[in-house]
Structure formats: C-alpha cells, structure tokens
Short mmCIF file of C-alpha atoms and ligand atoms in Angstrom, two decimals:
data_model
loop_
_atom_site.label_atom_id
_atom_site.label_comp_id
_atom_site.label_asym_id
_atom_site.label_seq_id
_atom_site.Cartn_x
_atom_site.Cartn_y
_atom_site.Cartn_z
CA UNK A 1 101.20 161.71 127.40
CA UNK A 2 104.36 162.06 124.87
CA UNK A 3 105.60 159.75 122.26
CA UNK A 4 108.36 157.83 123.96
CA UNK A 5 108.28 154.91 122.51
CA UNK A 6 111.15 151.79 122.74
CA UNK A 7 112.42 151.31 119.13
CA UNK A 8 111.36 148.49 117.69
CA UNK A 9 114.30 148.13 115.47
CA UNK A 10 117.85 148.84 115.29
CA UNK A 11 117.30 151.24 112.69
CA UNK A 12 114.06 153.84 112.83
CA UNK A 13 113.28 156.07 110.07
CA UNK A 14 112.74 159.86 110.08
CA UNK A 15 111.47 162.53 107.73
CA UNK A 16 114.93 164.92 107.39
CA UNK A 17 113.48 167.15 104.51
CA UNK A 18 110.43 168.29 102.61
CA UNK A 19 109.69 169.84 98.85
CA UNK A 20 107.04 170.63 96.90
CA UNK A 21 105.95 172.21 93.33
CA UNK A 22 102.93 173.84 91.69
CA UNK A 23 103.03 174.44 88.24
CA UNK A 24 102.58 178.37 88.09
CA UNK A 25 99.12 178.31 86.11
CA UNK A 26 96.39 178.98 88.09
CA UNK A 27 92.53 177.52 87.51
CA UNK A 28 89.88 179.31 89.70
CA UNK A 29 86.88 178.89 90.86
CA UNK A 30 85.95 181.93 88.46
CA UNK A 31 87.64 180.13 85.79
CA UNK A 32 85.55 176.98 85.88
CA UNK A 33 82.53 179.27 86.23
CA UNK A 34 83.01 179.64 82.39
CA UNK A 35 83.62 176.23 81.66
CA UNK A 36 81.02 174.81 83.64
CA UNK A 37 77.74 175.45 85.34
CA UNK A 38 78.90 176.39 88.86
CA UNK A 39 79.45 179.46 91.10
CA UNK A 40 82.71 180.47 93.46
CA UNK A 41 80.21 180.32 96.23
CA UNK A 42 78.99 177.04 95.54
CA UNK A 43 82.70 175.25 95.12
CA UNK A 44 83.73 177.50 98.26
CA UNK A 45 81.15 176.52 100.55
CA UNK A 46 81.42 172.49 99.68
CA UNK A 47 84.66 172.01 99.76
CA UNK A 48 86.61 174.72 100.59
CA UNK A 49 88.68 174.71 97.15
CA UNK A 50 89.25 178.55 95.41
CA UNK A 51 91.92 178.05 93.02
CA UNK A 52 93.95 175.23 92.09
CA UNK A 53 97.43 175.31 89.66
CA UNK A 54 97.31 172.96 86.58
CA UNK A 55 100.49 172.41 84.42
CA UNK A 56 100.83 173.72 80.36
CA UNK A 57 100.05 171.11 77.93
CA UNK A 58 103.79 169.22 77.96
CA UNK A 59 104.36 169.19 81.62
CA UNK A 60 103.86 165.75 82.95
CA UNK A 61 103.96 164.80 86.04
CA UNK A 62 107.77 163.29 86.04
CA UNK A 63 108.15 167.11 85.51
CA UNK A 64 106.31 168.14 89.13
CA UNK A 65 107.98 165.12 90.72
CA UNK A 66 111.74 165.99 89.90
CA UNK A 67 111.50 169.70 90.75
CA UNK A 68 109.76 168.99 94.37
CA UNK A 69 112.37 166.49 94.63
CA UNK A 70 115.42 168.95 93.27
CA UNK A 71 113.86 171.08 95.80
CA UNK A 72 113.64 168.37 98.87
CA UNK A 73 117.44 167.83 97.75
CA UNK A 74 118.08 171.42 98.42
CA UNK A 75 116.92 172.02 101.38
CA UNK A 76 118.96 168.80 102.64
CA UNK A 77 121.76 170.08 100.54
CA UNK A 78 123.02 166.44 98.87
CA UNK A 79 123.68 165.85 95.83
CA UNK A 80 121.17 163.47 93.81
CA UNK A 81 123.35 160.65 93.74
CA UNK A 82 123.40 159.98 96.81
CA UNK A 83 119.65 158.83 96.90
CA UNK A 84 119.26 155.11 96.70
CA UNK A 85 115.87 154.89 95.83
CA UNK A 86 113.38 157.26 94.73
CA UNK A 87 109.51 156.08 95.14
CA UNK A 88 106.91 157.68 93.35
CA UNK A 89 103.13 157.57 94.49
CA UNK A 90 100.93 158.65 91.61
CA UNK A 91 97.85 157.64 89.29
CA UNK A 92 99.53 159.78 86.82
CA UNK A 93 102.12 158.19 85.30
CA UNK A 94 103.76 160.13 82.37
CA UNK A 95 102.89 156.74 80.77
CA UNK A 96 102.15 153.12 81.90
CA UNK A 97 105.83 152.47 81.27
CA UNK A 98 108.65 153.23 81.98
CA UNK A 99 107.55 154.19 85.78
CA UNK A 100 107.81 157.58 86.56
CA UNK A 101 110.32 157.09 89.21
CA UNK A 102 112.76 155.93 86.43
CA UNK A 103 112.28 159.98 84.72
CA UNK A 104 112.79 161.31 88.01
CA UNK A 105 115.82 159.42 88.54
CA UNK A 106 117.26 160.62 84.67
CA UNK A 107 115.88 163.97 85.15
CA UNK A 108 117.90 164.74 88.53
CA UNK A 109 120.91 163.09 88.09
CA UNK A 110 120.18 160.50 90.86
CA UNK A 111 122.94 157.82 89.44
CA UNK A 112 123.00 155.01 91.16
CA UNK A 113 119.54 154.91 92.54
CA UNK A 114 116.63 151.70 91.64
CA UNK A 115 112.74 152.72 92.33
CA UNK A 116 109.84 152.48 91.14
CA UNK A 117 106.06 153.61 91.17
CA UNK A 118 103.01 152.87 93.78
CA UNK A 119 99.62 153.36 92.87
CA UNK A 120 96.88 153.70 95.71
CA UNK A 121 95.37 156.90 94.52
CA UNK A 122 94.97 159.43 96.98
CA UNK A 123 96.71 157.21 99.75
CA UNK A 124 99.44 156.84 97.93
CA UNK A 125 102.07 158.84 99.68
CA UNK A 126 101.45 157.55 103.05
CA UNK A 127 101.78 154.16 101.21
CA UNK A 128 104.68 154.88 99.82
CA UNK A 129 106.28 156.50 102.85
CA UNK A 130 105.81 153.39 104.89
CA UNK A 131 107.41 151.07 101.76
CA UNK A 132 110.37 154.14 101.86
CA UNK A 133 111.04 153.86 105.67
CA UNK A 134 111.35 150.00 105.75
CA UNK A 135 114.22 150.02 103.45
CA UNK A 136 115.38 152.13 106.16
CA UNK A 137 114.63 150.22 108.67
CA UNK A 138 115.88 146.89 107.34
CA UNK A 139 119.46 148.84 107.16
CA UNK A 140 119.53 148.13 103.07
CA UNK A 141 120.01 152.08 102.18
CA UNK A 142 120.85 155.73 103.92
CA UNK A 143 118.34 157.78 101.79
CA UNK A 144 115.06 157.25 100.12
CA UNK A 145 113.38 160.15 98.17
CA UNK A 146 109.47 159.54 98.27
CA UNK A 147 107.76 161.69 95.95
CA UNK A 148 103.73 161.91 96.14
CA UNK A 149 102.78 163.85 92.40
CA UNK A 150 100.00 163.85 90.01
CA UNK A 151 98.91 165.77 87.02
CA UNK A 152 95.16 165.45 87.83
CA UNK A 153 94.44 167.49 85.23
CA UNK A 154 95.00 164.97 82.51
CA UNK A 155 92.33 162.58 83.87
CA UNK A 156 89.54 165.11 84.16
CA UNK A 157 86.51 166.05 82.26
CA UNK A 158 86.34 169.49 82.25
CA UNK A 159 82.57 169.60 81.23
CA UNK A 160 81.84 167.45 84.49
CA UNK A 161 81.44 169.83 87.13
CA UNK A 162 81.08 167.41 90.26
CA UNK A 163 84.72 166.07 89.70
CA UNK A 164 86.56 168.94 87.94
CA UNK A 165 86.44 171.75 90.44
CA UNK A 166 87.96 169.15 93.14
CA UNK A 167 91.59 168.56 91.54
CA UNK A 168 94.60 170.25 90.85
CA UNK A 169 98.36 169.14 90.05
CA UNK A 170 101.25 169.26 91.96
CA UNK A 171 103.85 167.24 93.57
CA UNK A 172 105.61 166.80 96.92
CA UNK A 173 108.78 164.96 98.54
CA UNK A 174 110.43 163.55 101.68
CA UNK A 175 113.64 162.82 102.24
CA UNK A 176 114.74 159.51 104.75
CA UNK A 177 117.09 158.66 106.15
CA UNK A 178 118.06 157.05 109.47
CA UNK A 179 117.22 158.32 112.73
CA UNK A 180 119.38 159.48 115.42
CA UNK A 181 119.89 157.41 118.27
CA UNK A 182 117.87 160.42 120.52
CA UNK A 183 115.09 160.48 117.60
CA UNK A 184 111.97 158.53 117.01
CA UNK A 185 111.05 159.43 113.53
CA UNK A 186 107.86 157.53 112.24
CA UNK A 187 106.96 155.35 114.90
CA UNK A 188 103.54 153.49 113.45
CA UNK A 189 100.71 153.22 110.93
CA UNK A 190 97.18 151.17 109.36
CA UNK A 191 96.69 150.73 106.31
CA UNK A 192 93.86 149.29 104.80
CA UNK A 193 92.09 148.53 100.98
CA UNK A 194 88.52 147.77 100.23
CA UNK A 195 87.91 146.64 96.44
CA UNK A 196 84.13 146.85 97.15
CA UNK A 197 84.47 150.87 96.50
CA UNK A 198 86.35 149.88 93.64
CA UNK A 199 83.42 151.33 91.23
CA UNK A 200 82.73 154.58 93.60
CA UNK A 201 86.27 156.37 92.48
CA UNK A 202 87.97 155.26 89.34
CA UNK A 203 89.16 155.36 86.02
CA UNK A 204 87.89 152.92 84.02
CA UNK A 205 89.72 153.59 80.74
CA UNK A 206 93.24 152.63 79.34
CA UNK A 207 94.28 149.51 81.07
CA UNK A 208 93.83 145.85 80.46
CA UNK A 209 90.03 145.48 81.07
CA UNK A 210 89.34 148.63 78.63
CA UNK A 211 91.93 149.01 76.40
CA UNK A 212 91.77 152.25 74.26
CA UNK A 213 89.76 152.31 71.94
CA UNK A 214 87.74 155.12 70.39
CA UNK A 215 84.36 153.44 72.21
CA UNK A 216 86.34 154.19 75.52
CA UNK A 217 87.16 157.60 74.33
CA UNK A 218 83.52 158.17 73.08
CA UNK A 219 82.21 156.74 76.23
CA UNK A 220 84.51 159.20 78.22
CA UNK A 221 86.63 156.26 80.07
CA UNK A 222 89.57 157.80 80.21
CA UNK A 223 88.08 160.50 82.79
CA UNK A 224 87.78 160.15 86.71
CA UNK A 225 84.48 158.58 87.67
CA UNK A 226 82.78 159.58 90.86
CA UNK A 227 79.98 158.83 93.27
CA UNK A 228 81.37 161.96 95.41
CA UNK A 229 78.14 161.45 98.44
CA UNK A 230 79.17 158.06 98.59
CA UNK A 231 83.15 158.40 99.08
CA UNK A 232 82.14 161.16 101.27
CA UNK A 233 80.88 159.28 103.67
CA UNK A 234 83.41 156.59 103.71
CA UNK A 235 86.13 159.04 103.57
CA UNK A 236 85.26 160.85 107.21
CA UNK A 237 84.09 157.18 108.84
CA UNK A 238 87.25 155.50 107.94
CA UNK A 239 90.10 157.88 108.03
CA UNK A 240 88.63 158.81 111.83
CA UNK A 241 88.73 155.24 112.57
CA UNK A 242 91.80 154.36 111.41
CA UNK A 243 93.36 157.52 113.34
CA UNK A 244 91.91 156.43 116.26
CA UNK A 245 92.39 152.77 116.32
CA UNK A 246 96.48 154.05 115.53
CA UNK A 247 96.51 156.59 118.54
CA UNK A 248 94.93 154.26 120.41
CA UNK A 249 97.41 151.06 120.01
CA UNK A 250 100.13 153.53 121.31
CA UNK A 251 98.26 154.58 123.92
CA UNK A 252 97.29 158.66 122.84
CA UNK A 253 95.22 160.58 122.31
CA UNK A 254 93.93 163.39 120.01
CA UNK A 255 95.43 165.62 123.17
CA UNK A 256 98.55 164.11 122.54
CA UNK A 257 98.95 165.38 118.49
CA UNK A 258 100.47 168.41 118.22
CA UNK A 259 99.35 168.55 114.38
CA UNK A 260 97.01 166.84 112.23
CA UNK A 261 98.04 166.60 108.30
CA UNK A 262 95.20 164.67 106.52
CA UNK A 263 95.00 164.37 102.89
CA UNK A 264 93.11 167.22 101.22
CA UNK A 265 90.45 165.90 99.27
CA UNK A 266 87.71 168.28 100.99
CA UNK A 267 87.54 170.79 103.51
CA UNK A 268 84.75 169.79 104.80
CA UNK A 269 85.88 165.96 105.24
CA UNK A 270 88.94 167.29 106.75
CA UNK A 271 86.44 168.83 109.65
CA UNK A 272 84.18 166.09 109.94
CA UNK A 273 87.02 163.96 110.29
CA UNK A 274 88.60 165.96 112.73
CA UNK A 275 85.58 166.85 114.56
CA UNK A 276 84.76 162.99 115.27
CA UNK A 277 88.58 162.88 116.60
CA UNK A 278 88.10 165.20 119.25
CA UNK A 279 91.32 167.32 117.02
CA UNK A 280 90.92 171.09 117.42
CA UNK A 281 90.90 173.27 114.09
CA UNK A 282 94.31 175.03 115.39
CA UNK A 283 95.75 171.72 115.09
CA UNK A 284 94.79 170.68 111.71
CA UNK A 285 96.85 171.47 108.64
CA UNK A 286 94.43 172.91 105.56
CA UNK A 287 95.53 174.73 102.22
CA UNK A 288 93.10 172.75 99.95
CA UNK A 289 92.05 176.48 99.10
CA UNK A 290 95.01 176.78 97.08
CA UNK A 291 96.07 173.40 95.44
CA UNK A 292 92.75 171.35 95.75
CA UNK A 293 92.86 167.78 96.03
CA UNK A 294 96.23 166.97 94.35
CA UNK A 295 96.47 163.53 95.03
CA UNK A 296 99.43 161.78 95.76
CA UNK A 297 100.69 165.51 96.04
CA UNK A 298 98.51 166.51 99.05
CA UNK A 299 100.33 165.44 102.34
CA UNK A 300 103.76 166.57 101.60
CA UNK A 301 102.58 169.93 100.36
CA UNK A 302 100.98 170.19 103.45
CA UNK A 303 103.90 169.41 105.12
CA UNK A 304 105.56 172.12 103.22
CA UNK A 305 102.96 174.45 103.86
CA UNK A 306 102.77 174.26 107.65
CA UNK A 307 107.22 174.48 107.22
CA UNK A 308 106.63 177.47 105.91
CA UNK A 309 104.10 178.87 108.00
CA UNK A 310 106.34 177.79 110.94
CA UNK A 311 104.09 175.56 112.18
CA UNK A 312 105.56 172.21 111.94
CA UNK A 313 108.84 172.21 114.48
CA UNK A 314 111.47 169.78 115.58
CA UNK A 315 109.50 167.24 118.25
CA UNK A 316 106.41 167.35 117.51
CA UNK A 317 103.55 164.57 117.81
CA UNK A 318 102.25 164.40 114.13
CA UNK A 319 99.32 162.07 112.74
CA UNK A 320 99.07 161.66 109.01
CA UNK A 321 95.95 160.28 107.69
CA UNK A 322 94.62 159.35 103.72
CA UNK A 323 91.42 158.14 101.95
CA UNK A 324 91.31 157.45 98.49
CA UNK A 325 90.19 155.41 95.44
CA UNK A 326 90.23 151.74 95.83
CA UNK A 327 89.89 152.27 98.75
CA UNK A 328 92.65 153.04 99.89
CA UNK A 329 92.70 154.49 103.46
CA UNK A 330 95.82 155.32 105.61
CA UNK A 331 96.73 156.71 109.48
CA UNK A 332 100.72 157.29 109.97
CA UNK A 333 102.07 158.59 113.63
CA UNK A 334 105.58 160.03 113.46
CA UNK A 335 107.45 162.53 115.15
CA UNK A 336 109.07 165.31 113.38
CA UNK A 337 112.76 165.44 113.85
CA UNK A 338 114.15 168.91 112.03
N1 LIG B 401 78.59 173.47 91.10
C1 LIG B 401 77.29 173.64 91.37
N2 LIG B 401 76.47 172.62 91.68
C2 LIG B 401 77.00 171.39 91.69
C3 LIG B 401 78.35 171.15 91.41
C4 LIG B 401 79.14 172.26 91.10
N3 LIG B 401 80.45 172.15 90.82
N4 LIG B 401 78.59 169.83 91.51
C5 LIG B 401 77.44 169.26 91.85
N5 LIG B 401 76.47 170.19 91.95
C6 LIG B 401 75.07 170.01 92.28
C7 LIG B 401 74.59 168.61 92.05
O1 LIG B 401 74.24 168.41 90.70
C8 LIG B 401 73.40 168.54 92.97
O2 LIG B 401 72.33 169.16 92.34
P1 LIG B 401 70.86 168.54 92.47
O3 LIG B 401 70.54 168.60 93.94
O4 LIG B 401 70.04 169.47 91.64
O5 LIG B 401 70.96 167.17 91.94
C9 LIG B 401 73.81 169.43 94.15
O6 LIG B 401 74.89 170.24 93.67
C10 LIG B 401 74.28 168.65 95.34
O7 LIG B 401 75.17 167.66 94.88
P2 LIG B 401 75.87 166.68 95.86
O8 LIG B 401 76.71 165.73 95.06
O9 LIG B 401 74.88 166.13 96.84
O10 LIG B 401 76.81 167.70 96.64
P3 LIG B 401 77.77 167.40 97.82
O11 LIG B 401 77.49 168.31 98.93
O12 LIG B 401 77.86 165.92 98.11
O13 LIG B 401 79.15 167.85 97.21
C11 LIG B 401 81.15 166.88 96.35
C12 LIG B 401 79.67 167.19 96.10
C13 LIG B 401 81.71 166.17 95.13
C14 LIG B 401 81.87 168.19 96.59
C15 LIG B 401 81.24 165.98 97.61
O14 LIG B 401 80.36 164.90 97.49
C16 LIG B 401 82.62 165.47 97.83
O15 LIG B 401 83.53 166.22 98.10
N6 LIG B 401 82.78 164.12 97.80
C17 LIG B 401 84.04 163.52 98.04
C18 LIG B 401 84.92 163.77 96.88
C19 LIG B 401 86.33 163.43 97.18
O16 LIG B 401 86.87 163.92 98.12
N7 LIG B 401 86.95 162.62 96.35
C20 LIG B 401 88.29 162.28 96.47
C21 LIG B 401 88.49 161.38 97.61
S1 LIG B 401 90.16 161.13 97.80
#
C-alpha cells in the first residue's frame, strides 16, 4: 500500500528544507565519568548515548535556534524575510520573556515575520510542526520556519547521574511551505497530553508555583526531575500506540513506512518502540550516540542526519513519533517531498 491520499484541503503542507546545529563542545561519556559515578559501558549499554555537544557558558539557545535556522534558510536559498512566522519548540527559553522566537527573528534578519514559542517538552517539535503547517493550510502565509532547540544543559544537575548523561543541546529547523499540486506533504497526526505524569518529568523551579527563591535553589528546583523507569515505560507503550492507531486510520502499515524518525530520548526506547511496531532496525533513524536526547532538537536533527547519510529521499512514506514531559506524546505521517 502507498500514501495516496485525497487532499483534504486546498492547500497541504510540505517539509521543503531541513537545518540543524551542535555547539562544537563535546561532553562524553568519559567526561561524566569524572563528574559523576558512572562508566562508558554503563551509559552505552542503557541508552545508547556516547557523547553529547553542550554550548560555552553565553550561548543560549536563541543562539542554536538561529544558526539551524540560517542554515535551513540556506539550503532553501531565501532570504530571512521572507519567512512569515518562525515557531520555536523549546523548554529552554533564553528567558521566560521575550519568547525565543522573537531573538531568532532579530538575530536573522527575518523582518516582517510574528511567532512565538511552544512548550511540550520533548514533543515539542512535532507540536509545533502541526501548529506551522495549519497556517499553511488555512492559506494565511507561504513559509513557516519551525525550529525545535534546547540548551539542556542549563537545566541539569551535573552531580545527578540518572538525568545528566541523557541530554545534550542542539537545535533543528524545517522549512514550509505549500505543497505542489502532485505532492502530499504531511498528510496526518495524534497528539495527546496526560497531566497525571505531570510529576514523573519536570522542572519544578522558576515559574509561578515556585518562584525563585534561594529555598528553590537550595532544594535544587531549578534542575530536571526524573522517575526515568517510570517514563520508560510510558514512553515505548504510548508512542507505539499512537503510531499505530495513526497508520492504522490511513489504512498502513509498518510495511508501508519507508523510515521511522522517533524522538531520541533512548536507544533502547527507540527499539522497544519499534520492535512492538513490527518496524525493522534498517528503517529506523538513530544518532542519539552523538547528540543524546536534545529535546525539542531531536527530530529535525534526525532528519538532518538521515539527509546526510542519503537516506531520507524525495517520496518517501515517513512516520514521526514523540514522548515527552507532561506528557506529551506525538505520531506525525508525512511524505517527504525534496
Ligand atoms: N551510571 C551508573 N549507574 C547508574 C546511572 C549511571 N549514569 N544512573 C543510574 N544508575 C544506577 C541506578 O542507581 C540503579 O542502581 P541500583 O540498582 O543500585 O539502585 C541502577 O543503575 C539501575 O537504575 P535504573 O533507573 O533502573 O536504570 P534503567 O535501566 O531504568 O536506566 C534510565 C535508567 C534513566 C537510562 C532509563 O530509565 C531511561 O532512559 N528512562 C527514560 C528517560 C527518558 O528518556 N527521559 C526523557 C523522555 S523524553
């Protein structure tokens, strides 16, 4: 079976280029074996992580977000201003205000554009690409930049070794714009929160039930929180049954995906996840080896990755699928048009 699907609207929505950025620093695993109490193997062997790049004190993540978007504008070669929005998922705000998207839009040159941030943690770009593609859709603008970036790094507890080996920073971005009449683009997704994990994956620190306060900063609020068996589990049961409930409604299968980009929170979620599927590991996109879990970051470097590999070519099936704090999980099923 192939995706041939009626549109639904007028106007579809397609992915028509990808960027990413790293900061250059690396942290690896034989770093954090002097910071913490852990080994290479043991970080290696549950989840798949070896290195990760974190950003010099002064780099925020504005910084990460404008250069993978400078570099998604490159690739498309337009000018910044002609974007007329630019959407930023992150949990890393330079600061609570102004959003982030507003020191993108200053820091490229992206006059004339209006945007704003999305929180949903590590779901956030597939949240964000969906809120992108229906101002598509709805025929209100031409091109939407929607960035997914994080500095991870500035939320972590670097003497707490079950959460700090798992992130790194970085940043990634996808241009839209409006589909060809012959093109599909991104043809569905589910989305769905569940407050009750609320407490399983958070910050608790810094906003308007904690305020700062040198208690919070005694107390350690201001780091990530984590029951990691617990989100585990949740992570692999609902991003497989999201995926499958999508493929389902438009009558696939796993078969049918040509490749699989899931968020990269853990290689061995990614597996598990894949494995209940029925999806192949040929199929599956992984290089949480290099980055680690990057947040809002993860998808579109993917994306980038398998571009560069050559692995991710005009008309192909591809499913897209997220789990993150809130929860926050996500499936997306598009087809890749360049
Ligand atoms: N190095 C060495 N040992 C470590 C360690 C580390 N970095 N972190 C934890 N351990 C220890 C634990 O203290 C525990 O020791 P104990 O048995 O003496 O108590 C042991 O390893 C097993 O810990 P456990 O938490 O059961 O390991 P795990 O197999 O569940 O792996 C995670 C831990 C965090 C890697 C895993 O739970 C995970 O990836 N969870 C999901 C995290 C995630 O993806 N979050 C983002 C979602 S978007």
């Amino acid at each position: 079976m192939s995706l041939s699907l009626k549109p639904r609207n007028p106007v579809r929505a397609k992915i028509s280029a990808v960027g990413s950025f790293v900061p250059p620093r690396l942290l690896t695993n034989a770093d954090l074996e002097k910071m913490v109490t852990t080994n290479d193997q043991w970080i290696t062997e549950r989840t798949g992580i070896r290195e990760r790049h974190i950003v010099d004190q002064g780099t925020a993540t504005s910084d990460l977000a404008a250069e993978a978007a400078r570099n998604c504008l490159a690739h498309r070669n337009i000018p910044a201003d002609t974007l007329d929005a630019i959407l930023v998922a992150t949990v890393t705000p330079d600061m609570f205000f102004p959003a982030t998207a507003c020191l993108v839009q200053t820091k490229i040159g992206a006059a004339g554009a209006w945007g704003f941030d999305l929180s949903a943690a590590c779901s956030g770009f597939i949240y964000t690409l969906q809120v992108g593609a229906k101002l598509i859709e709805s025929g209100a603008h031409k091109r939407v930049m929607v960035i997914g970036a994080d500095v991870m790094s500035s939320i972590l507890d670097y003497t707490d070794r079950s959460t700090c080996i798992l992130f790194g920073d970085g940043a990634g971005a996808v241009l839209l714009e409006a589909a060809e009449p012959d093109e599909i683009g991104l043809v569905d997704f589910i989305h769905e929160i569940d407050g009750s994990g609320a407490s399983a994956l958070y910050m608790p620190g810094g906003g308007s039930l904690h305020p700062s306060t040198p208690e919070t900063i005694a107390a350690k609020m201001h780091f990530v929180h984590q029951e990691g068996g617990a989100v585990f589990k949740v992570a692999v049961r609902k991003m497989a049954e999201l995926s499958e409930a999508l493929l389902t409604r438009n009558g696939l299968t796993a078969a049918d995906i040509d490749l699989f980009i899931p968020h990269q929170a853990n290689k061995r979620i990614i597996l598990a996840t894949a494995e209940r599927l029925g999806m192949p590991e040929e199929k599956i996109v992984i290089n949480i080896g290099q980055y680690g879990n990057t947040t809002g970051g993860t998808i579109p470097l993917a994306m980038d990755t398998a571009l560069s590999e050559g692995r991710l070519k005009k008309g192909m099936t591809i499913l897209l699928a997220s789990f993150g704090g809130g929860y926050t999980v996500g499936a997306t099923l598009l087809r890749w048009e360049f």
